[in-house]
mmCIF file of C-alpha atoms in Angstrom:
data_model
loop_
_atom_site.group_PDB
_atom_site.id
_atom_site.type_symbol
_atom_site.label_atom_id
_atom_site.label_comp_id
_atom_site.label_asym_id
_atom_site.label_seq_id
_atom_site.Cartn_x
_atom_site.Cartn_y
_atom_site.Cartn_z
ATOM 1 C CA MET H 1 52.492 4.434 73.530
ATOM 2 C CA ARG H 2 53.594 1.963 76.180
ATOM 3 C CA GLN H 3 57.248 2.727 75.391
ATOM 4 C CA GLU H 4 56.646 6.299 76.626
ATOM 5 C CA LEU H 5 55.422 5.254 80.077
ATOM 6 C CA GLY H 6 57.377 7.101 82.787
ATOM 7 C CA TYR H 7 58.015 10.196 80.707
ATOM 8 C CA LYS H 8 58.250 13.339 82.848
ATOM 9 C CA GLU H 9 57.821 16.901 81.677
ATOM 10 C CA LYS H 10 60.718 19.365 81.856
ATOM 11 C CA SER H 11 60.891 22.657 83.684
ATOM 12 C CA GLY H 12 58.372 25.234 82.624
ATOM 13 C CA GLN H 13 55.927 22.384 81.648
ATOM 14 C CA PHE H 14 57.899 21.779 78.464
ATOM 15 C CA THR H 15 57.444 18.377 76.732
ATOM 16 C CA LYS H 16 58.517 16.882 73.463
ATOM 17 C CA PHE H 17 54.849 16.223 72.695
ATOM 18 C CA GLY H 18 54.044 19.922 73.137
ATOM 19 C CA GLN H 19 56.994 20.816 70.931
ATOM 20 C CA TRP H 20 55.792 18.405 68.225
ATOM 21 C CA TYR H 21 52.252 19.823 68.302
ATOM 22 C CA ALA H 22 53.475 23.454 68.257
ATOM 23 C CA ASP H 23 55.517 22.716 65.132
ATOM 24 C CA ARG H 24 52.508 20.918 63.635
ATOM 25 C CA VAL H 25 50.129 23.847 64.018
ATOM 26 C CA GLN H 26 52.751 26.594 63.781
ATOM 27 C CA ASP H 27 51.953 27.999 67.242
ATOM 28 C CA THR H 28 54.686 28.174 69.916
ATOM 29 C CA GLN H 29 52.334 28.536 72.889
ATOM 30 C CA TYR H 30 51.633 24.759 72.839
ATOM 31 C CA ARG H 31 55.244 23.970 73.899
ATOM 32 C CA ASN H 32 54.386 24.700 77.519
ATOM 33 C CA ALA H 33 50.638 23.874 77.508
ATOM 34 C CA PRO H 34 48.829 20.962 79.258
ATOM 35 C CA TRP H 35 49.835 17.948 77.184
ATOM 36 C CA CYS H 36 47.431 15.055 77.952
ATOM 37 C CA ASP H 37 45.619 15.398 74.588
ATOM 38 C CA MET H 38 48.717 16.410 72.622
ATOM 39 C CA PHE H 39 50.320 13.118 73.690
ATOM 40 C CA LEU H 40 47.396 11.172 72.134
ATOM 41 C CA ALA H 41 47.728 13.177 68.898
ATOM 42 C CA TRP H 42 51.452 12.378 68.804
ATOM 43 C CA ALA H 43 50.843 8.624 69.411
ATOM 44 C CA ALA H 44 48.094 8.491 66.736
ATOM 45 C CA ASP H 45 50.400 10.138 64.232
ATOM 46 C CA LYS H 46 53.171 7.633 64.947
ATOM 47 C CA ALA H 47 50.700 4.739 64.471
ATOM 48 C CA GLY H 48 49.089 6.235 61.337
ATOM 49 C CA LEU H 49 45.660 6.503 63.000
ATOM 50 C CA THR H 50 45.179 10.272 63.016
ATOM 51 C CA ASN H 51 42.050 10.059 60.817
ATOM 52 C CA TYR H 52 40.338 7.811 63.386
ATOM 53 C CA VAL H 53 41.716 9.251 66.664
ATOM 54 C CA GLY H 54 41.825 12.930 65.849
ATOM 55 C CA GLU H 55 44.449 15.587 66.436
ATOM 56 C CA PHE H 56 43.555 18.025 69.225
ATOM 57 C CA ALA H 57 45.028 19.858 72.191
ATOM 58 C CA TRP H 58 41.702 21.050 73.666
ATOM 59 C CA THR H 59 39.736 18.153 75.208
ATOM 60 C CA PRO H 60 36.154 19.572 74.784
ATOM 61 C CA SER H 61 36.791 20.016 71.060
ATOM 62 C CA HIS H 62 38.132 16.459 70.847
ATOM 63 C CA ALA H 63 34.985 15.064 72.487
ATOM 64 C CA ALA H 64 32.750 17.137 70.178
ATOM 65 C CA TRP H 65 34.586 15.669 67.168
ATOM 66 C CA PHE H 66 33.729 12.101 68.288
ATOM 67 C CA ILE H 67 30.104 13.131 68.832
ATOM 68 C CA LYS H 68 29.965 14.559 65.319
ATOM 69 C CA GLN H 69 31.440 11.380 63.879
ATOM 70 C CA GLY H 70 28.758 9.265 65.553
ATOM 71 C CA ALA H 71 31.423 7.492 67.617
ATOM 72 C CA TRP H 72 30.430 8.634 71.114
ATOM 73 C CA THR H 73 29.214 6.162 73.766
ATOM 74 C CA GLN H 74 28.848 5.592 77.513
ATOM 75 C CA ARG H 75 30.179 2.050 77.407
ATOM 76 C CA PRO H 76 33.973 1.553 77.853
ATOM 77 C CA GLU H 77 36.086 -0.757 75.734
ATOM 78 C CA PRO H 78 39.849 -1.269 75.186
ATOM 79 C CA GLY H 79 41.279 1.320 72.783
ATOM 80 C CA ALA H 80 38.577 3.902 73.526
ATOM 81 C CA LEU H 81 39.465 7.446 74.551
ATOM 82 C CA VAL H 82 37.979 8.279 77.963
ATOM 83 C CA PHE H 83 37.032 11.856 78.826
ATOM 84 C CA PHE H 84 36.798 13.087 82.443
ATOM 85 C CA ASP H 85 35.148 16.008 84.201
ATOM 86 C CA TRP H 86 36.634 16.260 87.705
ATOM 87 C CA ARG H 87 33.564 18.190 88.864
ATOM 88 C CA GLY H 88 31.312 15.267 87.916
ATOM 89 C CA GLY H 89 29.514 16.986 85.047
ATOM 90 C CA LYS H 90 28.061 15.058 82.119
ATOM 91 C CA SER H 91 28.429 17.680 79.353
ATOM 92 C CA TYR H 92 31.316 17.537 76.951
ATOM 93 C CA LYS H 93 31.837 21.270 77.494
ATOM 94 C CA GLY H 94 33.128 20.656 81.033
ATOM 95 C CA ILE H 95 35.729 18.000 80.139
ATOM 96 C CA ASP H 96 39.114 18.515 81.856
ATOM 97 C CA HIS H 97 41.191 15.440 80.978
ATOM 98 C CA VAL H 98 41.551 12.545 78.516
ATOM 99 C CA GLY H 99 43.281 9.167 78.453
ATOM 100 C CA VAL H 100 43.216 5.770 76.708
ATOM 101 C CA VAL H 101 41.381 2.720 78.069
ATOM 102 C CA GLU H 102 43.815 -0.200 78.297
ATOM 103 C CA ARG H 103 41.374 -2.686 79.790
ATOM 104 C CA VAL H 104 38.035 -2.829 81.623
ATOM 105 C CA ASP H 105 37.671 -4.538 85.012
ATOM 106 C CA GLY H 106 34.066 -4.526 86.218
ATOM 107 C CA LYS H 107 33.137 -0.974 87.128
ATOM 108 C CA LYS H 108 36.752 0.151 86.943
ATOM 109 C CA ILE H 109 38.872 1.019 83.980
ATOM 110 C CA HIS H 110 42.645 0.780 83.545
ATOM 111 C CA THR H 111 44.052 3.653 81.507
ATOM 112 C CA ILE H 112 47.252 5.194 80.149
ATOM 113 C CA GLU H 113 47.255 8.954 80.731
ATOM 114 C CA ALA H 114 49.666 11.849 80.204
ATOM 115 C CA ASN H 115 50.098 14.891 82.458
ATOM 116 C CA VAL H 116 48.862 13.044 85.561
ATOM 117 C CA ASP H 117 50.126 13.732 89.032
ATOM 118 C CA ARG H 118 51.187 17.013 87.411
ATOM 119 C CA VAL H 119 54.256 15.760 85.508
ATOM 120 C CA TRP H 120 53.960 12.095 84.578
ATOM 121 C CA LEU H 121 52.856 9.798 81.745
ATOM 122 C CA LYS H 122 51.692 6.657 83.528
ATOM 123 C CA ARG H 123 49.013 3.991 84.061
ATOM 124 C CA LYS H 124 46.004 4.774 86.210
ATOM 125 C CA THR H 125 43.012 2.844 87.589
ATOM 126 C CA ARG H 126 39.856 4.950 87.541
ATOM 127 C CA GLU H 127 36.285 4.845 88.743
ATOM 128 C CA THR H 128 33.665 5.718 86.160
ATOM 129 C CA ASP H 129 31.782 8.335 88.213
ATOM 130 C CA LYS H 130 33.884 11.170 86.751
ATOM 131 C CA VAL H 131 33.639 9.877 83.178
ATOM 132 C CA VAL H 132 31.627 12.008 80.702
ATOM 133 C CA GLY H 133 31.857 9.558 77.791
ATOM 134 C CA TYR H 134 34.033 7.521 75.481
ATOM 135 C CA GLY H 135 35.237 8.216 71.966
ATOM 136 C CA ILE H 136 35.528 5.020 69.877
ATOM 137 C CA PRO H 137 38.138 5.185 67.058
ATOM 138 C CA ARG H 138 36.935 1.926 65.493
ATOM 139 C CA LEU H 139 33.486 3.446 64.916
ATOM 140 C CA VAL H 140 35.096 6.416 63.200
ATOM 141 C CA LYS H 141 37.006 3.999 60.970
ATOM 142 C CA ALA H 142 33.882 1.970 60.142
ATOM 143 C CA GLU H 143 31.979 5.130 59.215
ATOM 144 C CA ALA H 144 34.835 6.314 57.008
ATOM 145 C CA GLU H 145 34.967 2.981 55.193
ATOM 146 C CA LYS H 146 31.230 3.116 54.614
ATOM 147 C CA LEU H 147 31.524 6.571 53.071
ATOM 148 C CA ASP H 148 34.383 5.397 50.855
ATOM 149 C CA GLU H 149 32.272 2.476 49.651
ATOM 150 C CA ILE H 150 29.372 4.771 48.831
ATOM 151 C CA ARG H 151 31.647 7.125 46.892
ATOM 152 C CA SER H 152 33.135 4.226 44.942
ATOM 153 C CA THR H 153 29.680 3.232 43.648
ATOM 154 C CA GLU H 154 28.878 6.729 42.418
ATOM 155 C CA ARG H 155 29.222 7.205 38.666
ATOM 156 C CA PRO H 156 30.036 10.741 37.623
ATOM 157 C CA PHE H 157 28.396 12.232 34.562
ATOM 158 C CA VAL H 158 30.292 11.232 31.445
ATOM 159 C CA SER H 159 30.294 13.970 28.798
ATOM 160 C CA PRO H 160 30.191 12.916 25.113
ATOM 161 C CA PRO H 161 33.465 13.004 23.180
ATOM 162 C CA ARG H 162 34.246 16.295 21.513
ATOM 163 C CA SER H 163 34.603 14.615 18.134
ATOM 164 C CA GLN H 164 30.916 13.647 18.132
ATOM 165 C CA ILE H 165 29.657 17.111 18.941
ATOM 166 C CA GLY H 166 28.240 18.840 15.870
ATOM 167 C CA GLN H 167 27.841 15.671 13.797
ATOM 168 C CA GLY H 168 24.242 15.163 12.790
ATOM 169 C CA SER H 169 21.736 15.284 9.984
ATOM 170 C CA PRO H 170 21.256 18.510 7.978
ATOM 171 C CA LEU H 171 17.562 18.255 8.839
ATOM 172 C CA ASP H 172 18.439 19.047 12.441
ATOM 173 C CA VAL H 173 18.542 22.702 11.393
ATOM 174 C CA LEU H 174 14.736 22.626 10.970
ATOM 175 C CA GLY H 175 14.309 22.410 14.707
ATOM 176 C CA THR H 176 16.433 25.449 15.464
ATOM 177 C CA PRO H 177 14.833 28.743 16.592
ATOM 178 C CA PRO H 178 15.780 30.660 13.398
ATOM 179 C CA ALA H 179 14.124 27.997 11.222
ATOM 180 C CA LEU H 180 10.944 28.056 13.309
ATOM 181 C CA LEU H 181 10.826 31.846 13.130
ATOM 182 C CA ALA H 182 11.202 31.821 9.348
ATOM 183 C CA ALA H 183 8.402 29.245 9.033
ATOM 184 C CA MET H 184 6.079 31.377 11.163
ATOM 185 C CA VAL H 185 6.787 34.485 9.067
ATOM 186 C CA LEU H 186 6.135 32.591 5.816
ATOM 187 C CA LEU H 187 2.875 31.141 7.143
ATOM 188 C CA THR H 188 1.726 34.604 8.231
ATOM 189 C CA ILE H 189 2.398 36.033 4.755
ATOM 190 C CA VAL H 190 0.464 33.212 3.008
ATOM 191 C CA LEU H 191 -2.555 33.583 5.290
ATOM 192 C CA SER H 192 -2.626 37.355 4.867
ATOM 193 C CA LEU H 193 -2.608 37.000 1.061
ATOM 194 C CA ARG H 194 -5.475 34.494 1.130
ATOM 195 C CA VAL H 195 -7.562 36.658 3.447
ATOM 196 C CA SER H 196 -6.993 39.791 1.354
ATOM 197 C CA GLY H 197 -7.988 37.881 -1.836
ATOM 198 C CA ARG H 198 -11.245 36.709 -0.300
ATOM 199 C CA ARG H 199 -12.091 40.229 0.835
ATOM 200 C CA ARG H 200 -11.669 41.627 -2.711
ATOM 201 C CA GLY H 201 -13.951 38.888 -4.194
ATOM 202 C CA THR H 202 -16.634 39.567 -1.618
ATOM 203 C CA HIS H 203 -16.483 43.265 -2.388
ATOM 204 C CA ARG H 204 -17.150 42.579 -6.076
ATOM 205 C CA ARG H 205 -20.119 40.336 -5.395
ATOM 206 C CA LEU H 206 -21.635 42.834 -2.986
ATOM 207 C CA ALA H 207 -21.187 45.641 -5.520
ATOM 208 C CA TRP H 208 -23.040 43.606 -8.172
ATOM 209 C CA LEU H 209 -25.868 42.854 -5.759
ATOM 210 C CA TRP H 210 -26.009 46.536 -4.837
ATOM 211 C CA ARG H 211 -26.352 47.599 -8.501
ATOM 212 C CA ARG H 212 -29.009 44.951 -9.184
ATOM 213 C CA ARG H 213 -31.031 46.058 -6.197
ATOM 214 C CA TRP H 214 -31.028 49.730 -7.139
ATOM 215 C CA ASN H 215 -31.570 49.153 -10.894
ATOM 216 C CA ALA H 216 -34.911 47.337 -10.373
ATOM 217 C CA PRO H 217 -36.878 50.520 -9.504
ATOM 218 C CA THR H 218 -35.277 52.204 -12.497
ATOM 219 C CA ALA H 219 -36.900 49.608 -14.824
ATOM 220 C CA GLU H 220 -40.305 50.229 -13.327
ATOM 221 C CA LYS H 221 -39.886 53.948 -13.726
ATOM 222 C CA SER H 222 -38.891 53.498 -17.370
ATOM 223 C CA ARG H 223 -42.064 51.479 -18.040
ATOM 224 C CA ALA H 224 -44.158 54.161 -16.457
ATOM 225 C CA ARG H 225 -42.543 56.765 -18.739
ATOM 226 C CA GLY H 226 -43.096 54.602 -21.844
ATOM 227 C CA GLN H 227 -39.408 53.842 -22.333
ATOM 228 C CA ALA H 228 -37.984 50.426 -23.171
ATOM 229 C CA PRO H 229 -37.429 48.435 -19.997
ATOM 230 C CA ILE H 230 -33.921 47.574 -18.942
ATOM 231 C CA ARG H 231 -33.215 43.869 -18.935
ATOM 232 C CA HIS H 232 -30.297 42.313 -17.124
ATOM 233 C CA ASN H 233 -28.145 39.653 -18.646
ATOM 234 C CA PRO H 234 -27.717 36.919 -15.992
ATOM 235 C CA ALA H 235 -24.804 35.392 -17.849
ATOM 236 C CA THR H 236 -22.461 38.229 -16.865
ATOM 237 C CA PRO H 237 -23.124 39.054 -13.194
ATOM 238 C CA GLY H 238 -19.940 41.056 -12.788
ATOM 239 C CA GLU H 239 -20.757 43.542 -15.621
ATOM 240 C CA PRO H 240 -23.379 46.307 -15.566
ATOM 241 C CA PRO H 241 -26.673 45.285 -17.202
ATOM 242 C CA ALA H 242 -27.273 46.322 -20.839
ATOM 243 C CA ARG H 243 -30.490 48.045 -21.888
ATOM 244 C CA GLU H 244 -32.522 46.127 -24.448
ATOM 245 C CA ARG H 245 -35.268 47.329 -26.742
ATOM 246 C CA VAL H 246 -38.602 45.652 -27.070
ATOM 247 C CA PRO H 247 -38.553 43.704 -30.407
ATOM 248 C CA ALA H 248 -40.762 44.720 -33.237
ATOM 249 C CA GLY H 249 -44.229 43.162 -33.287
ATOM 250 C CA GLU H 250 -44.645 43.314 -29.530
ATOM 251 C CA LYS H 251 -46.906 45.818 -27.970
ATOM 252 C CA ALA H 252 -45.406 48.524 -25.898
ATOM 253 C CA PRO H 253 -46.721 48.798 -22.364
ATOM 254 C CA ALA H 254 -49.821 50.893 -21.872
ATOM 255 C CA GLY H 255 -49.277 54.533 -21.159
ATOM 256 C CA ALA H 256 -45.781 54.479 -22.570
ATOM 257 C CA ALA H 257 -44.855 57.756 -24.181
ATOM 258 C CA LYS H 258 -43.299 57.912 -27.600
ATOM 259 C CA LYS H 259 -39.633 58.757 -27.834
ATOM 260 C CA PRO H 260 -39.231 62.222 -29.296
ATOM 261 C CA ALA H 261 -37.838 62.304 -32.783
ATOM 262 C CA VAL H 262 -34.290 63.441 -33.167
ATOM 263 C CA ALA H 263 -33.956 66.623 -35.126
ATOM 264 C CA ARG H 264 -32.258 66.019 -38.426
ATOM 265 C CA GLN H 265 -29.956 68.308 -40.243
ATOM 266 C CA SER H 266 -31.432 70.936 -42.523
ATOM 267 C CA GLY H 267 -31.798 69.930 -46.122
ATOM 268 C CA GLN H 268 -32.611 66.293 -45.423
ATOM 269 C CA PRO H 269 -36.194 65.160 -45.929
ATOM 270 C CA PRO H 270 -37.772 63.599 -42.937
ATOM 271 C CA ARG H 271 -38.243 59.921 -42.998
ATOM 272 C CA SER H 272 -41.752 58.640 -43.215
ATOM 273 C CA ARG H 273 -42.785 56.385 -40.354
ATOM 274 C CA VAL H 274 -43.929 52.954 -41.431
ATOM 275 C CA PRO H 275 -47.139 51.980 -39.745
ATOM 276 C CA ALA H 276 -47.154 48.913 -37.612
ATOM 277 C CA GLY H 277 -48.197 45.789 -39.414
ATOM 278 C CA SER H 278 -46.927 46.776 -42.882
ATOM 279 C CA GLY H 279 -43.833 45.654 -44.710
ATOM 280 C CA HIS H 280 -41.564 42.788 -44.089
ATOM 281 C CA ALA H 281 -41.299 43.621 -40.411
ATOM 282 C CA ALA H 282 -45.069 43.287 -40.059
ATOM 283 C CA THR H 283 -45.172 39.827 -41.586
ATOM 284 C CA LEU H 284 -45.307 37.342 -38.790
ATOM 285 C CA HIS H 285 -44.660 33.713 -39.477
ATOM 286 C CA PRO H 286 -46.277 31.369 -37.064
ATOM 287 C CA THR H 287 -43.851 29.218 -35.210
ATOM 288 C CA PRO H 288 -44.684 25.539 -35.644
ATOM 289 C CA LYS H 289 -45.507 23.812 -32.457
ATOM 290 C CA ARG H 290 -42.929 21.306 -31.432
ATOM 291 C CA ARG H 291 -44.348 17.867 -31.059
ATOM 292 C CA LYS H 292 -43.440 15.876 -27.991
ATOM 293 C CA PRO H 293 -41.956 12.477 -28.709
ATOM 294 C CA TYR H 294 -44.682 10.579 -26.935
ATOM 295 C CA GLU H 295 -47.631 12.376 -28.649
ATOM 296 C CA PRO H 296 -49.211 10.805 -31.753
ATOM 297 C CA SER H 297 -48.766 12.700 -35.028
#
């Protein structure tokens, strides 16, 4: 930068710094544009400090870049970029000029500036009343190093090797959606079969109870008519009750009517009815009383 002191622009405001910047951004209009900021971009590129100084031709945009980087201050220091507003404004939007602070002397600063006194690159001594602020390249560098350190500590997600994918126990299939669906269908079928079986058994029991309930009046009616009462066999609840005759020797219920004789075929003599109490059927043998084991004989 100091080696370029005394450089003077050519006719038509042409400079080698403007030519360099125009080639950099592929725009020819910068060859003859104000070159104070383009000179700083050229010097930063030669020193390898573009990432910390910036590369601009428009001074308000350059100041906004330092503000965004968190490297903007109101305190001067050697190496800082100083931004001026000749109208005395304090907003970065009104900045007209930029230079580099070479040293600080009390309330005055010594700078190196391009495009001063209309055509020169030279040293200047400035008051700070026209200064809007200072951009500090070292703060930009420190912030960039901090970000690099943070990125270096980050561990990206490491995917498993492809060779290990798909290797597992055959029992892992049990947890898949098709296996769960098949298990649910099978369970539904088993439960439906059990429920249907219980319903059929209940239906049979209820039918037996229904027959027993409605057959009881029938027995009473048969007694009233003099017919043999119907007795139910409790050993076979699922089968219809069989009708039993009153054994011989027992008295028929009072008022019971005799069963009409069945007409026999012609030519056969009628059978004579044996009176009750005669014959072998009328002989009753007394049943010996069973002695209890604790009674004396």
